[in-house]
Protein backbone atom coordinates (compact mmCIF):
# COMPACT_ATOMS: atom_id res chain seq x y z
CA UNK A 1 124.60 -56.62 91.10
CA UNK A 2 124.96 -52.84 91.07
CA UNK A 3 124.28 -50.41 94.07
CA UNK A 4 121.55 -47.85 93.45
CA UNK A 5 119.51 -45.38 95.46
CA UNK A 6 115.66 -45.34 95.13
CA UNK A 7 113.40 -43.21 97.26
CA UNK A 8 116.17 -42.54 99.90
CA UNK A 9 116.67 -46.38 100.34
CA UNK A 10 119.77 -48.24 99.13
CA UNK A 11 118.79 -51.23 97.15
CA UNK A 12 120.38 -53.74 94.74
CA UNK A 13 119.06 -53.96 91.22
CA UNK A 14 118.72 -57.58 90.19
CA UNK A 15 116.72 -58.31 86.98
CA UNK A 16 115.05 -54.86 87.19
CA UNK A 17 113.71 -55.90 90.79
CA UNK A 18 114.66 -53.84 93.73
CA UNK A 19 116.04 -55.82 96.76
CA UNK A 20 116.00 -54.73 100.18
CA UNK A 21 119.17 -54.35 102.22
CA UNK A 22 119.95 -55.42 105.82
CA UNK A 23 122.77 -54.14 107.88
CA UNK A 24 124.51 -56.40 110.43
CA UNK A 25 126.02 -54.82 113.41
CA UNK A 26 127.86 -57.40 115.49
CA UNK A 27 130.07 -57.68 118.64
CA UNK A 28 132.93 -59.66 117.61
CA UNK A 29 133.52 -60.88 121.23
CA UNK A 30 130.13 -62.58 121.10
CA UNK A 31 130.39 -64.24 117.61
CA UNK A 32 132.61 -64.08 114.68
CA UNK A 33 131.60 -62.61 111.14
CA UNK A 34 132.15 -65.97 109.38
CA UNK A 35 129.95 -67.99 111.89
CA UNK A 36 127.26 -65.23 111.67
CA UNK A 37 127.51 -65.24 107.83
CA UNK A 38 126.82 -68.87 107.57
CA UNK A 39 123.29 -68.16 108.97
CA UNK A 40 122.68 -64.66 107.73
CA UNK A 41 123.70 -65.07 103.98
CA UNK A 42 121.40 -67.98 103.32
CA UNK A 43 118.47 -66.24 105.05
CA UNK A 44 118.89 -63.24 103.08
CA UNK A 45 119.03 -65.08 99.87
CA UNK A 46 115.92 -67.09 100.78
CA UNK A 47 113.95 -63.86 101.66
CA UNK A 48 114.97 -62.29 98.61
CA UNK A 49 117.20 -59.56 100.03
CA UNK A 50 120.54 -58.24 98.73
CA UNK A 51 123.88 -58.77 100.29
CA UNK A 52 124.23 -57.35 103.87
CA UNK A 53 126.23 -54.49 104.93
CA UNK A 54 128.60 -55.47 107.76
CA UNK A 55 129.61 -53.37 110.78
CA UNK A 56 131.73 -54.39 113.62
CA UNK A 57 131.60 -52.77 117.08
CA UNK A 58 134.42 -51.89 119.39
CA UNK A 59 134.63 -51.11 123.23
CA UNK A 60 134.60 -47.43 122.33
CA UNK A 61 131.99 -47.81 119.61
CA UNK A 62 129.22 -50.17 120.69
CA UNK A 63 126.76 -49.59 117.64
CA UNK A 64 125.52 -46.02 117.53
CA UNK A 65 127.88 -44.79 114.79
CA UNK A 66 127.30 -48.01 112.87
CA UNK A 67 123.56 -47.78 113.02
CA UNK A 68 123.65 -44.24 111.87
CA UNK A 69 125.97 -45.16 108.92
CA UNK A 70 123.61 -48.06 108.02
CA UNK A 71 120.59 -45.50 108.06
CA UNK A 72 122.63 -43.07 105.87
CA UNK A 73 123.28 -45.86 103.44
CA UNK A 74 119.58 -46.58 103.16
CA UNK A 75 119.38 -49.98 104.80
CA UNK A 76 116.03 -51.42 105.45
CA UNK A 77 116.72 -53.11 108.56
CA UNK A 78 119.42 -53.12 111.05
CA UNK A 79 120.37 -56.45 112.90
CA UNK A 80 122.15 -55.90 116.30
CA UNK A 81 124.09 -59.04 117.17
CA UNK A 82 125.31 -59.09 120.76
CA UNK A 83 124.27 -58.23 124.24
CA UNK A 84 122.02 -55.43 125.79
CA UNK A 85 125.01 -52.92 125.19
CA UNK A 86 124.99 -53.59 121.43
CA UNK A 87 121.32 -53.45 121.36
CA UNK A 88 121.28 -50.03 123.21
CA UNK A 89 123.92 -48.68 121.01
CA UNK A 90 122.14 -49.55 117.83
CA UNK A 91 118.86 -48.18 119.25
CA UNK A 92 120.32 -44.76 119.86
CA UNK A 93 121.59 -44.55 116.30
CA UNK A 94 118.16 -45.69 114.88
CA UNK A 95 115.98 -43.35 117.20
CA UNK A 96 113.39 -41.69 115.17
CA UNK A 97 114.81 -43.02 111.90
CA UNK A 98 111.92 -45.33 110.87
CA UNK A 99 114.47 -48.10 110.22
CA UNK A 100 113.51 -51.26 112.32
CA UNK A 101 115.92 -52.84 114.67
CA UNK A 102 116.22 -56.75 114.55
CA UNK A 103 117.54 -58.27 117.80
CA UNK A 104 119.98 -61.18 117.47
CA UNK A 105 120.49 -61.73 121.33
CA UNK A 106 124.01 -63.12 122.27
CA UNK A 107 124.59 -61.47 125.69
CA UNK A 108 124.19 -62.19 129.36
CA UNK A 109 120.95 -60.53 130.13
CA UNK A 110 119.34 -60.12 126.72
CA UNK A 111 116.58 -58.16 128.49
CA UNK A 112 114.71 -56.60 125.53
CA UNK A 113 114.73 -59.73 123.71
CA UNK A 114 113.11 -61.59 126.64
CA UNK A 115 110.54 -58.77 126.86
CA UNK A 116 109.60 -58.91 123.24
CA UNK A 117 109.46 -62.77 123.21
CA UNK A 118 112.30 -63.24 120.83
CA UNK A 119 114.58 -66.30 120.32
CA UNK A 120 117.57 -66.22 122.51
CA UNK A 121 119.38 -69.37 121.70
CA UNK A 122 118.28 -70.05 118.25
CA UNK A 123 120.36 -67.86 115.96
CA UNK A 124 118.40 -68.87 112.79
CA UNK A 125 115.07 -68.08 114.28
CA UNK A 126 116.29 -64.62 115.43
CA UNK A 127 117.61 -63.71 112.03
CA UNK A 128 114.32 -65.00 110.46
CA UNK A 129 112.21 -62.77 112.79
CA UNK A 130 114.57 -59.86 111.78
CA UNK A 131 114.14 -60.28 108.06
CA UNK A 132 110.39 -61.69 108.02
CA UNK A 133 108.88 -60.67 111.26
CA UNK A 134 106.35 -57.88 112.13
CA UNK A 135 107.33 -54.51 113.28
CA UNK A 136 106.57 -52.85 116.66
CA UNK A 137 107.06 -49.34 117.90
CA UNK A 138 108.40 -49.09 121.34
CA UNK A 139 109.44 -46.23 123.53
CA UNK A 140 113.00 -45.07 124.48
CA UNK A 141 114.39 -43.50 127.50
CA UNK A 142 116.37 -40.51 126.85
CA UNK A 143 118.98 -39.42 129.35
CA UNK A 144 120.90 -36.15 129.52
CA UNK A 145 123.42 -35.90 132.23
CA UNK A 146 126.04 -33.53 133.62
CA UNK A 147 129.34 -34.75 135.00
CA UNK A 148 131.43 -33.40 137.81
CA UNK A 149 133.55 -31.29 135.18
CA UNK A 150 130.33 -29.74 133.74
CA UNK A 151 130.60 -31.87 130.50
CA UNK A 152 127.17 -33.00 129.15
CA UNK A 153 126.10 -35.97 127.21
CA UNK A 154 122.98 -37.59 125.73
CA UNK A 155 122.20 -41.24 125.74
CA UNK A 156 119.08 -43.59 125.25
CA UNK A 157 118.06 -46.77 126.92
CA UNK A 158 115.69 -49.47 125.99
CA UNK A 159 115.46 -51.36 129.30
CA UNK A 160 116.35 -49.02 132.19
CA UNK A 161 118.64 -46.54 133.78
CA UNK A 162 119.95 -46.97 137.35
CA UNK A 163 121.93 -44.99 140.02
CA UNK A 164 123.15 -46.09 143.37
CA UNK A 165 123.45 -49.74 144.45
CA UNK A 166 122.30 -50.89 140.90
CA UNK A 167 125.17 -48.85 139.11
CA UNK A 168 127.70 -49.73 141.75
CA UNK A 169 127.08 -53.49 141.07
CA UNK A 170 127.70 -52.78 137.33
CA UNK A 171 130.80 -50.81 138.07
CA UNK A 172 132.52 -53.53 140.10
CA UNK A 173 131.34 -56.78 138.44
CA UNK A 174 134.42 -58.56 137.04
CA UNK A 175 134.06 -58.89 133.37
CA UNK A 176 136.16 -61.97 133.09
CA UNK A 177 133.96 -63.67 135.71
CA UNK A 178 130.78 -62.43 133.86
CA UNK A 179 131.95 -64.21 130.63
CA UNK A 180 132.51 -67.38 132.50
CA UNK A 181 129.33 -67.56 134.78
CA UNK A 182 127.02 -65.02 133.27
CA UNK A 183 124.50 -63.16 135.73
CA UNK A 184 126.02 -65.01 138.75
CA UNK A 185 129.00 -62.55 138.44
CA UNK A 186 126.66 -59.79 139.44
CA UNK A 187 125.81 -61.76 142.83
CA UNK A 188 129.34 -61.35 144.09
CA UNK A 189 129.45 -57.52 143.25
CA UNK A 190 125.99 -57.09 144.73
CA UNK A 191 127.03 -58.79 148.05
CA UNK A 192 130.09 -56.51 148.34
CA UNK A 193 127.72 -53.42 147.55
CA UNK A 194 125.08 -54.47 150.03
CA UNK A 195 127.58 -54.65 152.83
CA UNK A 196 128.77 -51.07 152.14
CA UNK A 197 125.17 -50.01 152.75
CA UNK A 198 125.75 -46.75 151.18
CA UNK A 199 122.83 -44.18 150.39
CA UNK A 200 122.60 -41.35 147.92
CA UNK A 201 121.24 -37.98 148.88
CA UNK A 202 119.47 -36.25 146.00
CA UNK A 203 116.92 -33.70 144.89
CA UNK A 204 114.47 -34.69 142.51
CA UNK A 205 111.56 -33.28 140.47
CA UNK A 206 108.95 -35.61 138.68
CA UNK A 207 106.80 -34.20 135.78
CA UNK A 208 107.48 -30.51 136.69
CA UNK A 209 106.18 -30.95 140.10
CA UNK A 210 107.73 -29.82 143.40
CA UNK A 211 111.21 -30.57 144.18
CA UNK A 212 112.01 -32.91 146.97
CA UNK A 213 115.16 -34.13 148.87
CA UNK A 214 115.65 -37.83 149.78
CA UNK A 215 118.25 -40.52 150.63
CA UNK A 216 117.95 -43.74 148.90
CA UNK A 217 120.02 -46.76 148.04
CA UNK A 218 118.97 -47.00 144.37
CA UNK A 219 116.87 -45.19 141.83
CA UNK A 220 115.90 -47.01 138.75
CA UNK A 221 113.98 -45.47 135.83
CA UNK A 222 112.66 -48.19 133.45
CA UNK A 223 111.05 -49.19 130.25
CA UNK A 224 111.22 -52.83 130.96
CA UNK A 225 110.18 -54.22 134.39
CA UNK A 226 111.78 -57.67 134.54
CA UNK A 227 115.44 -58.47 134.97
CA UNK A 228 117.27 -61.76 135.31
CA UNK A 229 114.39 -63.68 133.89
CA UNK A 230 112.02 -63.55 136.83
CA UNK A 231 112.99 -60.70 138.93
CA UNK A 232 110.33 -58.15 138.64
CA UNK A 233 111.43 -54.72 139.74
CA UNK A 234 108.63 -52.63 137.96
CA UNK A 235 105.58 -54.69 137.72
CA UNK A 236 103.52 -52.10 135.87
CA UNK A 237 105.87 -51.19 133.11
CA UNK A 238 105.02 -51.48 129.61
CA UNK A 239 107.44 -50.94 126.71
CA UNK A 240 105.00 -48.99 124.55
CA UNK A 241 102.83 -46.87 126.93
CA UNK A 242 104.56 -43.67 126.49
CA UNK A 243 105.59 -43.52 130.13
CA UNK A 244 108.42 -44.49 132.35
CA UNK A 245 108.34 -46.32 135.68
CA UNK A 246 110.24 -45.09 138.50
CA UNK A 247 111.43 -46.98 141.53
CA UNK A 248 113.19 -45.77 144.75
CA UNK A 249 114.79 -48.48 147.01
CA UNK A 250 115.64 -47.50 150.63
CA UNK A 251 115.38 -50.36 153.01
CA UNK A 252 116.31 -50.01 156.76
CA UNK A 253 118.58 -52.77 157.89
CA UNK A 254 118.34 -56.51 157.06
CA UNK A 255 114.54 -56.74 157.50
CA UNK A 256 114.06 -54.01 155.02
CA UNK A 257 116.18 -55.90 152.42
CA UNK A 258 114.09 -59.00 153.24
CA UNK A 259 110.95 -57.04 152.24
CA UNK A 260 112.59 -55.79 149.09
CA UNK A 261 113.47 -59.35 148.09
CA UNK A 262 109.96 -60.60 148.82
CA UNK A 263 108.42 -57.79 146.57
CA UNK A 264 110.50 -58.34 143.51
CA UNK A 265 111.05 -62.09 143.70
CA UNK A 266 107.64 -63.19 144.90
CA UNK A 267 104.93 -60.59 145.50
CA UNK A 268 105.30 -58.68 142.21
CA UNK A 269 105.22 -61.80 140.27
CA UNK A 270 102.62 -63.86 141.83
CA UNK A 271 100.25 -61.87 144.20
CA UNK A 272 100.26 -58.10 143.05
CA UNK A 273 97.65 -58.76 140.20
CA UNK A 274 95.24 -60.41 142.71
CA UNK A 275 95.22 -57.34 145.14
CA UNK A 276 92.57 -54.61 145.18
CA UNK A 277 93.71 -51.30 143.78
CA UNK A 278 93.84 -49.63 147.18
CA UNK A 279 96.03 -52.33 148.42
CA UNK A 280 98.41 -52.06 145.49
CA UNK A 281 98.42 -48.23 145.98
CA UNK A 282 99.41 -48.69 149.60
CA UNK A 283 102.15 -51.21 148.70
CA UNK A 284 103.51 -48.83 145.91
CA UNK A 285 104.10 -46.15 148.55
CA UNK A 286 105.95 -48.47 150.99
CA UNK A 287 109.19 -47.00 152.50
CA UNK A 288 111.47 -49.87 151.26
CA UNK A 289 110.38 -49.88 147.62
CA UNK A 290 108.34 -47.05 146.23
CA UNK A 291 106.84 -46.97 142.75
CA UNK A 292 105.35 -44.37 140.37
CA UNK A 293 104.96 -43.63 136.71
CA UNK A 294 106.24 -40.50 135.04
CA UNK A 295 107.21 -39.03 131.76
CA UNK A 296 110.05 -36.96 133.02
CA UNK A 297 112.34 -36.89 136.15
CA UNK A 298 115.26 -34.40 136.97
CA UNK A 299 117.74 -35.46 139.52
CA UNK A 300 120.65 -33.41 141.12
CA UNK A 301 123.01 -35.51 143.37
CA UNK A 302 124.80 -34.10 146.42
CA UNK A 303 127.82 -36.17 145.42
CA UNK A 304 128.69 -37.74 142.04
CA UNK A 305 127.21 -41.02 141.67
CA UNK A 306 127.70 -44.06 139.37
CA UNK A 307 125.15 -44.40 136.54
CA UNK A 308 124.37 -47.55 134.38
CA UNK A 309 122.16 -47.87 131.21
CA UNK A 310 120.87 -51.19 130.18
CA UNK A 311 123.50 -52.94 132.39
CA UNK A 312 126.45 -50.92 131.02
CA UNK A 313 128.49 -48.61 133.37
CA UNK A 314 128.92 -45.13 132.29
CA UNK A 315 130.83 -43.54 135.26
CA UNK A 316 129.83 -40.88 137.70
CA UNK A 317 127.45 -38.11 136.96
CA UNK A 318 126.25 -35.09 139.03
CA UNK A 319 122.92 -34.40 137.48
CA UNK A 320 120.52 -36.23 135.33
CA UNK A 321 117.35 -35.54 133.30
CA UNK A 322 115.42 -38.47 131.94
CA UNK A 323 112.45 -38.57 129.69
CA UNK A 324 110.62 -40.75 127.37
CA UNK A 325 110.53 -40.70 123.55
CA UNK A 326 107.38 -42.44 122.79
CA UNK A 327 107.33 -44.97 120.02
CA UNK A 328 110.77 -43.72 118.83
CA UNK A 329 112.19 -47.15 118.09
CA UNK A 330 110.88 -49.69 115.66
CA UNK A 331 111.72 -53.39 116.56
CA UNK A 332 111.13 -56.65 114.56
CA UNK A 333 108.90 -59.07 116.40
CA UNK A 334 107.56 -62.63 115.40
CA UNK A 335 105.03 -62.58 112.84
CA UNK A 336 101.50 -63.28 114.00
CA UNK A 337 99.52 -66.04 112.44
């Protein structure tokens, strides 16, 4: 077989027929290349694809550079094999490229995979969807932030960005414990953060409106509303509606936290859809848990605060600007029919 380039795509010529090429970006802490190749290679052969291009992630290189290299080489699909961090990194490298992302979920949360109805524990099924499934355009959250030293960075997220309690939990979760017990590791970190009862003071501006000042425990800006399987923190979120959902959490005392718990664990999942619009609107303006949708939000923090994207901790920032890139990422989904 001989590498060639045809119409901007890297293909393999075999018997005069162009064969598509897949890139496989994998997190070696989740699965080894040999074990992955035992599934990927036969699937590629059966689907009539050429040999895969392989890219391994690292702690300081979780998938963005690898995805950009795959696009530059003309690959027709990029498989991201790992957790939400690997998926986010690959998505950032594929933003606006027109090359679809195939999710092979091997992480703790696998939030985007759950949202898209993809196979989680069936490696062969996930690979088959990545090669033979349909293609769907989804939104990306785009984050520009400024750190305390005035340095600036740009990132994307596919699930949500969080500051405050949410990010503090991600920052203090024991990675060893996380590997052993999964999402239960977040519970320990969450209890510690709750007892600190720390609020952020910030100035924010939504969609170019008036600037306001508030104090909150947590701010979430999201594209996917459900976390940890059945915890619905953003009940109206849609992954392809060209908008982001904004949640401000600011309970007062233990009763306030009980109200938050009721909303995200029970009310949002079972009762919200049954309520008249006026009642939903009233609930969305509640002090403990306030909702709204937007396309852009600017936040300036009084003190540097922790921030997380799709469950990965990114340290402290001083100011954040978050917008939506509508339909900027193509993903592979199960074929219909």
